[in-house]
Coordinates of C-alpha atoms in Angstrom, one line a residue:
M1 CA 33.0 92.2 18.6
E2 CA 36.1 90.8 20.2
Q3 CA 34.1 89.9 23.3
G4 CA 31.3 88.1 21.3
K5 CA 33.9 85.9 19.5
H6 CA 33.7 82.3 20.7
R7 CA 36.9 80.9 21.9
A8 CA 37.8 77.2 22.5
P9 CA 38.0 76.1 26.1
A10 CA 41.5 75.9 27.6
E11 CA 41.3 72.2 28.2
Y12 CA 41.0 71.6 24.4
G13 CA 44.0 71.8 22.3
A14 CA 44.2 73.9 19.1
H15 CA 43.5 70.7 17.0
Q16 CA 40.9 69.2 19.3
A17 CA 38.5 72.1 19.6
P18 CA 34.8 71.2 19.2
A19 CA 33.2 72.0 15.7
H20 CA 30.9 74.8 17.1
Y21 CA 33.9 76.8 18.5
E22 CA 35.1 78.9 15.6
G23 CA 37.4 81.8 16.2
G24 CA 36.8 85.1 14.4
D25 CA 33.1 85.0 14.1
G26 CA 31.5 88.3 13.3
C27 CA 28.9 90.3 15.3
L28 CA 26.1 89.0 13.0
T29 CA 26.9 85.4 13.9
T30 CA 27.1 86.3 17.5
L31 CA 23.7 88.1 17.4
I32 CA 21.8 85.4 15.7
R33 CA 23.2 82.3 17.4
I34 CA 21.2 82.2 20.6
P35 CA 17.8 83.3 19.1
V36 CA 18.2 80.9 16.2
R37 CA 19.0 78.0 18.6
I38 CA 16.0 78.8 20.9
V39 CA 13.6 79.0 17.9
V40 CA 15.0 75.8 16.4
L41 CA 14.7 74.1 19.7
L42 CA 11.1 75.0 20.0
V43 CA 10.4 73.8 16.5
V44 CA 12.4 70.6 16.6
L45 CA 11.3 69.5 20.1
P46 CA 7.7 68.4 19.1
V47 CA 9.0 66.8 16.0
R48 CA 11.6 64.8 18.0
M49 CA 9.1 63.7 20.6
V50 CA 6.6 62.7 17.9
W51 CA 9.4 60.7 16.1
D52 CA 10.5 59.0 19.3
A53 CA 6.9 58.1 20.0
L54 CA 6.3 56.7 16.5
V55 CA 9.6 54.7 16.9
V56 CA 8.6 53.1 20.3
T57 CA 5.1 52.4 18.8
A58 CA 6.4 50.8 15.7
R59 CA 8.8 48.6 17.7
A60 CA 6.0 47.6 20.1
A61 CA 3.6 46.9 17.2
E62 CA 6.3 44.8 15.5
R63 CA 6.9 42.7 18.5
V64 CA 3.4 42.4 19.7
L65 CA 1.4 42.3 16.5
F66 CA 3.3 41.9 13.3
R67 CA 5.5 38.9 14.3
P68 CA 2.7 36.7 15.6
L69 CA 0.5 37.8 12.7
G70 CA 3.2 36.8 10.3
R71 CA 3.8 33.5 12.0
A72 CA 0.0 32.8 11.9
L73 CA -0.4 33.8 8.3
A74 CA 2.7 31.6 7.5
W75 CA 1.3 28.7 9.2
L76 CA -2.1 29.2 7.6
F77 CA -0.6 29.5 4.1
D78 CA 1.4 26.4 4.8
V79 CA -1.6 24.5 5.9
L80 CA -4.1 25.8 3.3
V81 CA -1.8 26.1 0.3
V82 CA 1.6 24.3 0.6
I83 CA 0.5 20.9 2.1
P84 CA -2.5 20.5 -0.2
A85 CA -0.5 21.5 -3.3
R86 CA 2.3 19.1 -2.3
W87 CA -0.2 16.3 -1.7
L88 CA -1.9 17.1 -5.0
W89 CA 1.5 17.2 -6.9
R90 CA 2.7 13.9 -5.4
C91 CA -0.6 11.9 -5.2
V92 CA -2.4 13.2 -8.4
C93 CA -0.3 15.2 -10.7
V94 CA 2.8 12.9 -10.8
P95 CA 0.8 9.6 -11.3
L96 CA -1.4 11.3 -13.8
G97 CA 1.7 12.7 -15.8
H98 CA 3.2 9.2 -15.8
A99 CA 0.0 7.8 -17.1
L100 CA -0.4 10.5 -19.7
A101 CA 3.2 10.1 -20.8
W102 CA 2.9 6.3 -21.2
L103 CA -0.5 6.8 -23.1
A104 CA 1.1 9.4 -25.4
R105 CA 4.0 7.1 -26.2
A106 CA 1.6 4.2 -26.8
V107 CA -0.6 6.3 -29.1
F108 CA 1.7 8.6 -30.9
V109 CA 5.3 7.3 -30.6
W110 CA 5.2 3.5 -30.8
P111 CA 2.9 3.1 -33.9
W112 CA 5.1 5.5 -35.9
V113 CA 8.3 3.8 -34.8
A114 CA 6.9 0.4 -35.8
L115 CA 5.7 1.9 -39.2
W116 CA 9.1 3.5 -39.8
R117 CA 11.1 0.3 -38.9
H118 CA 8.9 -2.3 -40.5
V119 CA 7.2 -0.6 -43.5
V120 CA 9.0 2.6 -44.6
V121 CA 12.6 1.4 -44.2
P122 CA 12.1 -2.0 -46.1
V123 CA 10.0 -0.3 -48.8
V124 CA 12.5 2.5 -49.4
R125 CA 15.6 0.2 -49.2
Y126 CA 14.2 -2.7 -51.4
G127 CA 11.9 -0.5 -53.6
V128 CA 14.0 2.6 -54.3
V129 CA 17.6 2.3 -53.2
V130 CA 18.5 -1.2 -54.6
P131 CA 17.1 -0.4 -58.1
L132 CA 18.8 2.9 -58.2
R133 CA 22.0 1.4 -57.2
W134 CA 21.8 -1.2 -60.0
V135 CA 20.9 1.5 -62.5
Y136 CA 23.8 3.6 -61.5
A137 CA 26.2 0.6 -61.6
H138 CA 25.1 -1.1 -64.8
L139 CA 23.7 1.9 -67.0
L140 CA 24.9 5.3 -65.9
T141 CA 28.5 4.4 -65.2
P142 CA 29.3 2.9 -68.6
L143 CA 27.3 5.7 -70.4
G144 CA 29.4 8.3 -68.4
R145 CA 32.7 6.8 -69.3
G146 CA 31.7 6.7 -72.9
L147 CA 30.8 10.4 -72.9
R148 CA 33.9 11.2 -71.1
W149 CA 36.1 9.4 -73.9
L150 CA 34.1 11.1 -76.6
Y151 CA 34.6 14.6 -74.9
R152 CA 38.4 14.0 -74.4
E153 CA 39.3 12.3 -77.7
V154 CA 37.0 14.0 -80.2
L155 CA 35.3 17.2 -78.9
V156 CA 38.4 18.7 -77.2
P157 CA 40.8 18.5 -80.2
A158 CA 38.1 19.7 -82.6
A159 CA 37.2 22.7 -80.4
R160 CA 41.0 23.6 -80.0
W161 CA 41.5 23.5 -83.8
L162 CA 38.4 25.5 -84.4
G163 CA 39.3 28.1 -81.8
S164 CA 42.8 28.6 -83.3
A165 CA 41.3 29.2 -86.7
L166 CA 38.7 31.7 -85.4
K167 CA 41.4 33.5 -83.5
W168 CA 43.6 34.0 -86.5
L169 CA 40.6 35.0 -88.7
L170 CA 39.5 37.7 -86.1
A171 CA 43.1 39.0 -85.8
M172 CA 43.4 39.5 -89.4
V173 CA 39.9 41.0 -90.0
F174 CA 39.4 43.2 -86.9
V175 CA 42.5 43.6 -84.8
M176 CA 45.1 44.4 -87.5
P177 CA 43.3 47.3 -89.1
V178 CA 42.5 48.9 -85.7
V179 CA 46.2 48.6 -84.7
L180 CA 47.4 50.2 -87.9
L181 CA 44.8 53.0 -87.7
W182 CA 45.8 53.7 -84.1
R183 CA 49.5 53.6 -84.8
Y184 CA 49.8 55.7 -88.0
V185 CA 46.8 58.0 -87.8
L186 CA 45.4 58.7 -84.4
V187 CA 48.6 58.9 -82.4
P188 CA 50.3 61.6 -84.7
V189 CA 47.0 63.6 -84.9
G190 CA 46.7 63.4 -81.0
L191 CA 50.3 64.6 -80.5
A192 CA 49.8 67.6 -82.8
V193 CA 46.5 68.6 -81.0
A194 CA 48.1 68.3 -77.6
W195 CA 51.0 70.6 -78.7
L196 CA 48.7 73.2 -80.0
V197 CA 46.5 73.2 -76.8
R198 CA 49.5 73.5 -74.6
Y199 CA 51.2 76.5 -76.4
L200 CA 47.8 78.3 -77.3
V201 CA 45.6 77.8 -74.2
V202 CA 47.5 76.5 -71.1
V203 CA 50.7 78.6 -71.3
P204 CA 48.6 81.9 -71.5
L205 CA 46.3 80.9 -68.6
V206 CA 49.3 80.0 -66.4
W207 CA 50.8 83.4 -67.0
V208 CA 47.6 85.2 -66.2
Y209 CA 47.1 83.1 -63.0
R210 CA 50.7 83.8 -61.8
R211 CA 51.1 87.5 -63.0
V212 CA 47.6 88.8 -62.3
L213 CA 45.2 86.7 -60.3
T214 CA 47.7 85.8 -57.5
P215 CA 48.9 89.4 -56.6
L216 CA 45.3 90.6 -56.7
G217 CA 44.1 87.7 -54.3
H218 CA 46.9 88.4 -51.9
G219 CA 45.8 92.1 -51.6
I220 CA 42.3 91.2 -51.1
A221 CA 43.2 88.7 -48.4
W222 CA 45.3 91.3 -46.7
V223 CA 42.6 93.9 -46.6
V224 CA 40.0 91.4 -45.3
D225 CA 42.5 90.1 -42.6
L226 CA 43.1 93.7 -41.5
A227 CA 39.4 94.4 -41.1
I228 CA 38.7 91.1 -39.2
R229 CA 41.5 91.9 -36.8
G230 CA 40.1 95.4 -36.2
I231 CA 36.6 94.0 -35.5
E232 CA 38.0 91.4 -33.1
A233 CA 40.0 94.0 -31.2
F234 CA 36.8 96.1 -30.9
F235 CA 34.7 93.2 -29.6
R236 CA 37.6 92.0 -27.2
G237 CA 37.7 95.5 -25.6
L238 CA 33.9 95.6 -25.4
G239 CA 33.8 92.1 -23.7
V240 CA 36.5 93.2 -21.2
V241 CA 34.4 96.2 -20.2
L242 CA 31.2 94.2 -19.9
R243 CA 32.9 91.6 -17.8
W244 CA 34.4 94.3 -15.5
L245 CA 30.9 95.8 -15.1
V246 CA 29.3 92.3 -14.4
V247 CA 32.0 91.5 -11.8
V248 CA 31.7 94.9 -10.1
L249 CA 28.0 95.3 -10.2
L250 CA 26.7 91.7 -9.9
V251 CA 29.3 89.1 -8.8
T252 CA 31.1 91.0 -6.0
P253 CA 27.8 92.0 -4.2
V254 CA 26.5 88.4 -4.5
V255 CA 29.8 86.8 -3.2
W256 CA 29.8 89.4 -0.3
V257 CA 26.2 88.5 0.6
Y258 CA 26.9 84.7 0.4
R259 CA 30.1 84.9 2.4
R260 CA 29.0 87.5 5.0
V261 CA 25.3 86.8 5.4
L262 CA 24.1 83.4 4.0
T263 CA 27.1 81.3 5.0
P264 CA 27.1 82.4 8.8
V265 CA 23.3 82.1 8.9
G266 CA 23.3 78.7 7.2
R267 CA 26.1 77.4 9.4
E268 CA 24.4 78.5 12.6
I269 CA 21.1 77.1 11.5
A270 CA 22.7 73.7 10.7
A271 CA 24.6 73.7 14.1
A272 CA 21.4 74.8 15.8
L273 CA 19.5 71.9 14.2
G274 CA 22.0 69.4 15.3
I275 CA 22.2 70.7 19.0
A276 CA 18.4 71.1 19.0
W277 CA 18.0 67.5 17.8
Q278 CA 20.3 66.2 20.5
V279 CA 18.7 68.3 23.2
A280 CA 15.2 67.3 22.0
G281 CA 16.3 63.6 22.1
L282 CA 17.5 64.0 25.7
L283 CA 14.2 65.7 26.6
S284 CA 12.2 63.1 24.8
R285 CA 14.2 60.3 26.6
A286 CA 13.4 61.9 30.0
V287 CA 9.8 62.2 29.2
G288 CA 9.8 58.5 28.0
R289 CA 11.5 57.4 31.2
A290 CA 9.0 59.4 33.3
L291 CA 6.1 57.8 31.4
A292 CA 7.6 54.4 31.8
W293 CA 8.1 55.0 35.6
L294 CA 4.5 56.1 35.9
A295 CA 3.3 53.0 33.9
R296 CA 5.5 50.7 35.9
N297 CA 4.3 52.1 39.3
L298 CA 0.7 52.7 38.3
I299 CA -0.1 49.7 36.1
A300 CA 2.6 47.0 36.3
A301 CA 3.1 47.0 40.1
P302 CA -0.7 46.6 40.8
V303 CA -0.9 43.9 38.1
R304 CA 2.0 42.1 39.5
W305 CA 0.6 42.4 43.0
A306 CA -2.8 41.1 42.0
Y307 CA -1.0 38.3 40.0
R308 CA 1.1 37.2 42.9
T309 CA -1.5 37.7 45.6
V310 CA -4.8 36.6 43.9
C311 CA -4.1 34.6 40.6
V312 CA -1.3 32.4 41.8
P313 CA -3.1 31.1 45.0
V314 CA -6.4 30.6 42.9
G315 CA -4.4 28.8 40.2
R316 CA -2.7 26.5 42.6
F317 CA -6.0 25.7 44.4
V318 CA -7.7 24.9 40.9
R319 CA -4.6 22.8 40.0
D320 CA -4.6 20.8 43.3
A321 CA -8.3 20.6 43.7
F322 CA -9.6 20.0 40.1
L323 CA -6.8 19.5 37.5
A324 CA -4.6 17.0 39.4
P325 CA -7.4 14.5 40.1
V326 CA -8.7 14.9 36.5
G327 CA -5.2 14.2 35.2
R328 CA -4.6 11.2 37.4
A329 CA -8.1 9.9 36.2
L330 CA -7.2 10.5 32.5
R331 CA -3.8 8.9 33.0
A332 CA -5.5 5.8 34.6
V333 CA -7.9 5.5 31.7
G334 CA -5.2 5.8 29.2
R335 CA -3.1 3.2 31.0
T336 CA -6.2 0.8 31.0
T337 CA -6.9 1.5 27.4
R338 CA -3.2 0.7 26.4
Q339 CA -3.3 -2.5 28.4
T340 CA -6.6 -3.5 26.8
L341 CA -5.3 -2.7 23.3
R342 CA -2.0 -4.6 24.0
A343 CA -4.0 -7.7 25.2
A344 CA -6.3 -7.5 22.1
R345 CA -3.3 -7.3 19.9
E346 CA -1.6 -10.3 21.6
T347 CA -4.9 -12.2 21.3
V348 CA -5.2 -11.4 17.5
R349 CA -1.6 -12.3 17.0
R350 CA -2.0 -15.7 18.7
A351 CA -5.2 -16.4 16.7
R352 CA -3.4 -15.5 13.4
R353 CA -0.5 -17.9 14.4
D354 CA -2.8 -20.7 15.3
A355 CA -4.7 -20.3 12.1
W356 CA -1.6 -20.3 10.1
R357 CA -0.3 -23.4 11.9
A358 CA -3.7 -25.0 11.2
L359 CA -3.4 -24.2 7.5
V360 CA 0.2 -25.1 6.8
G361 CA 1.1 -27.3 9.7
T362 CA 3.9 -27.1 12.2
P363 CA 7.6 -27.3 11.1
A364 CA 9.7 -30.2 11.8
E365 CA 11.7 -29.9 15.0
P366 CA 15.5 -30.0 14.4
E367 CA 18.1 -32.0 16.3
P368 CA 19.4 -30.6 19.6
G369 CA 22.9 -30.0 18.3
E370 CA 21.8 -28.4 15.0
P371 CA 21.7 -24.6 14.4
G372 CA 18.3 -23.3 14.8
S373 CA 17.3 -25.8 17.5
P374 CA 15.1 -24.7 20.4
L375 CA 18.1 -24.7 22.6
A376 CA 19.5 -21.7 20.9
R377 CA 16.3 -19.7 21.0
T378 CA 15.3 -17.3 23.9
L379 CA 11.7 -16.8 22.9
G380 CA 9.5 -18.9 25.1
S381 CA 12.3 -20.6 27.0
T382 CA 13.4 -20.2 30.5
T383 CA 17.1 -20.6 29.8
T384 CA 19.0 -17.3 29.0
V385 CA 21.7 -17.6 26.5
P386 CA 23.8 -14.4 26.4
S387 CA 25.3 -14.8 22.9
A388 CA 22.1 -16.1 21.2
A389 CA 20.0 -13.6 19.3
P390 CA 16.2 -13.4 20.0
G391 CA 14.1 -15.7 17.9
P392 CA 11.6 -14.5 15.5
E393 CA 7.9 -14.2 16.4
F394 CA 6.8 -16.8 13.9
S395 CA 8.6 -20.1 13.4
P396 CA 10.2 -20.5 10.0
L397 CA 8.3 -22.7 7.5
P398 CA 9.8 -25.7 5.9
E399 CA 10.9 -25.4 2.2
K400 CA 8.0 -27.6 0.9
S401 CA 5.3 -25.8 2.9
A402 CA 6.6 -22.4 1.8
Q403 CA 6.5 -23.5 -1.8
Q404 CA 3.0 -24.9 -1.4
G405 CA 1.9 -21.6 0.2

């Protein structure tokens, strides 16, 4: 057992020993370590190789397929949905909304506003408010003041005198007899009845409660408490015995099995899984590098050789023999087309300027020293003035001609 214990190497310190070197391992740990690691490596190696292959395939698919497909779908969505929707919103929905809003205001808002301002408000003001104000000021206010004077000067004194008379009459007829009956009849009779009840009923009951019932209750409570304490002691002893039996027969074996069997086996399996995953990663990386070397030497090198030896000379020959002459011809055609369009634009511009001058006339030429004279312009003159701004394409019209046009 001492020989099977794993010791940390000498180059590691006591606090720097690796996690898988643990001193004091039992013989069970020593026996199961190597077989478990071999079995776990055989099980984990295919899983790790499949995992690495899936990761490489997913990355390649993402770079080659999903990114261009996503860009194409985004461009197609932009062309088919976003741009038409934006154009529909700007060119159709917004003008239609403004038109519908103006129509709604013209049909539903403005007629009611005009009706309220010019019909309802004048009718209510001059047909209801003004007459009611006149009635309140000339009829209701004097009537209210007269009723208030009548209430303060006549009704209040009369009601006060009548209330005083009724109060004295009620006191003499109802209150005084009741007070006399309570004071001289009911109070003495109540005192006598209370004295009799106290000395004939309450005093005997208090004596019976203190001298008989209280000692009897104390005895019964002592007997019941003694019985409860005995039952509690019996069940407490029974619980201690049952707990000892459960600990000895169930908990101790389970704890021993967990500490001596399950914990070493689980720890070794976890360590074996980690080491096997790392070793499988190294093997998978080596297999991947070998496959990459084979692909590079069997596929990429011939393809590169064919591209450099065959495709590049053929492409250069096609470029020099066909594409370059076609490009030069197309550029010459484009240059000729641009010159033709420029000459046509210049002809149309001159015809438009001549037609305009024929319709409105030519402007009067200013004096040589005045601003805006032909000496200060550079358009159509051979003299170059460094500080002069270039003149406009069309000559400015006189004020009368502009007003007539």
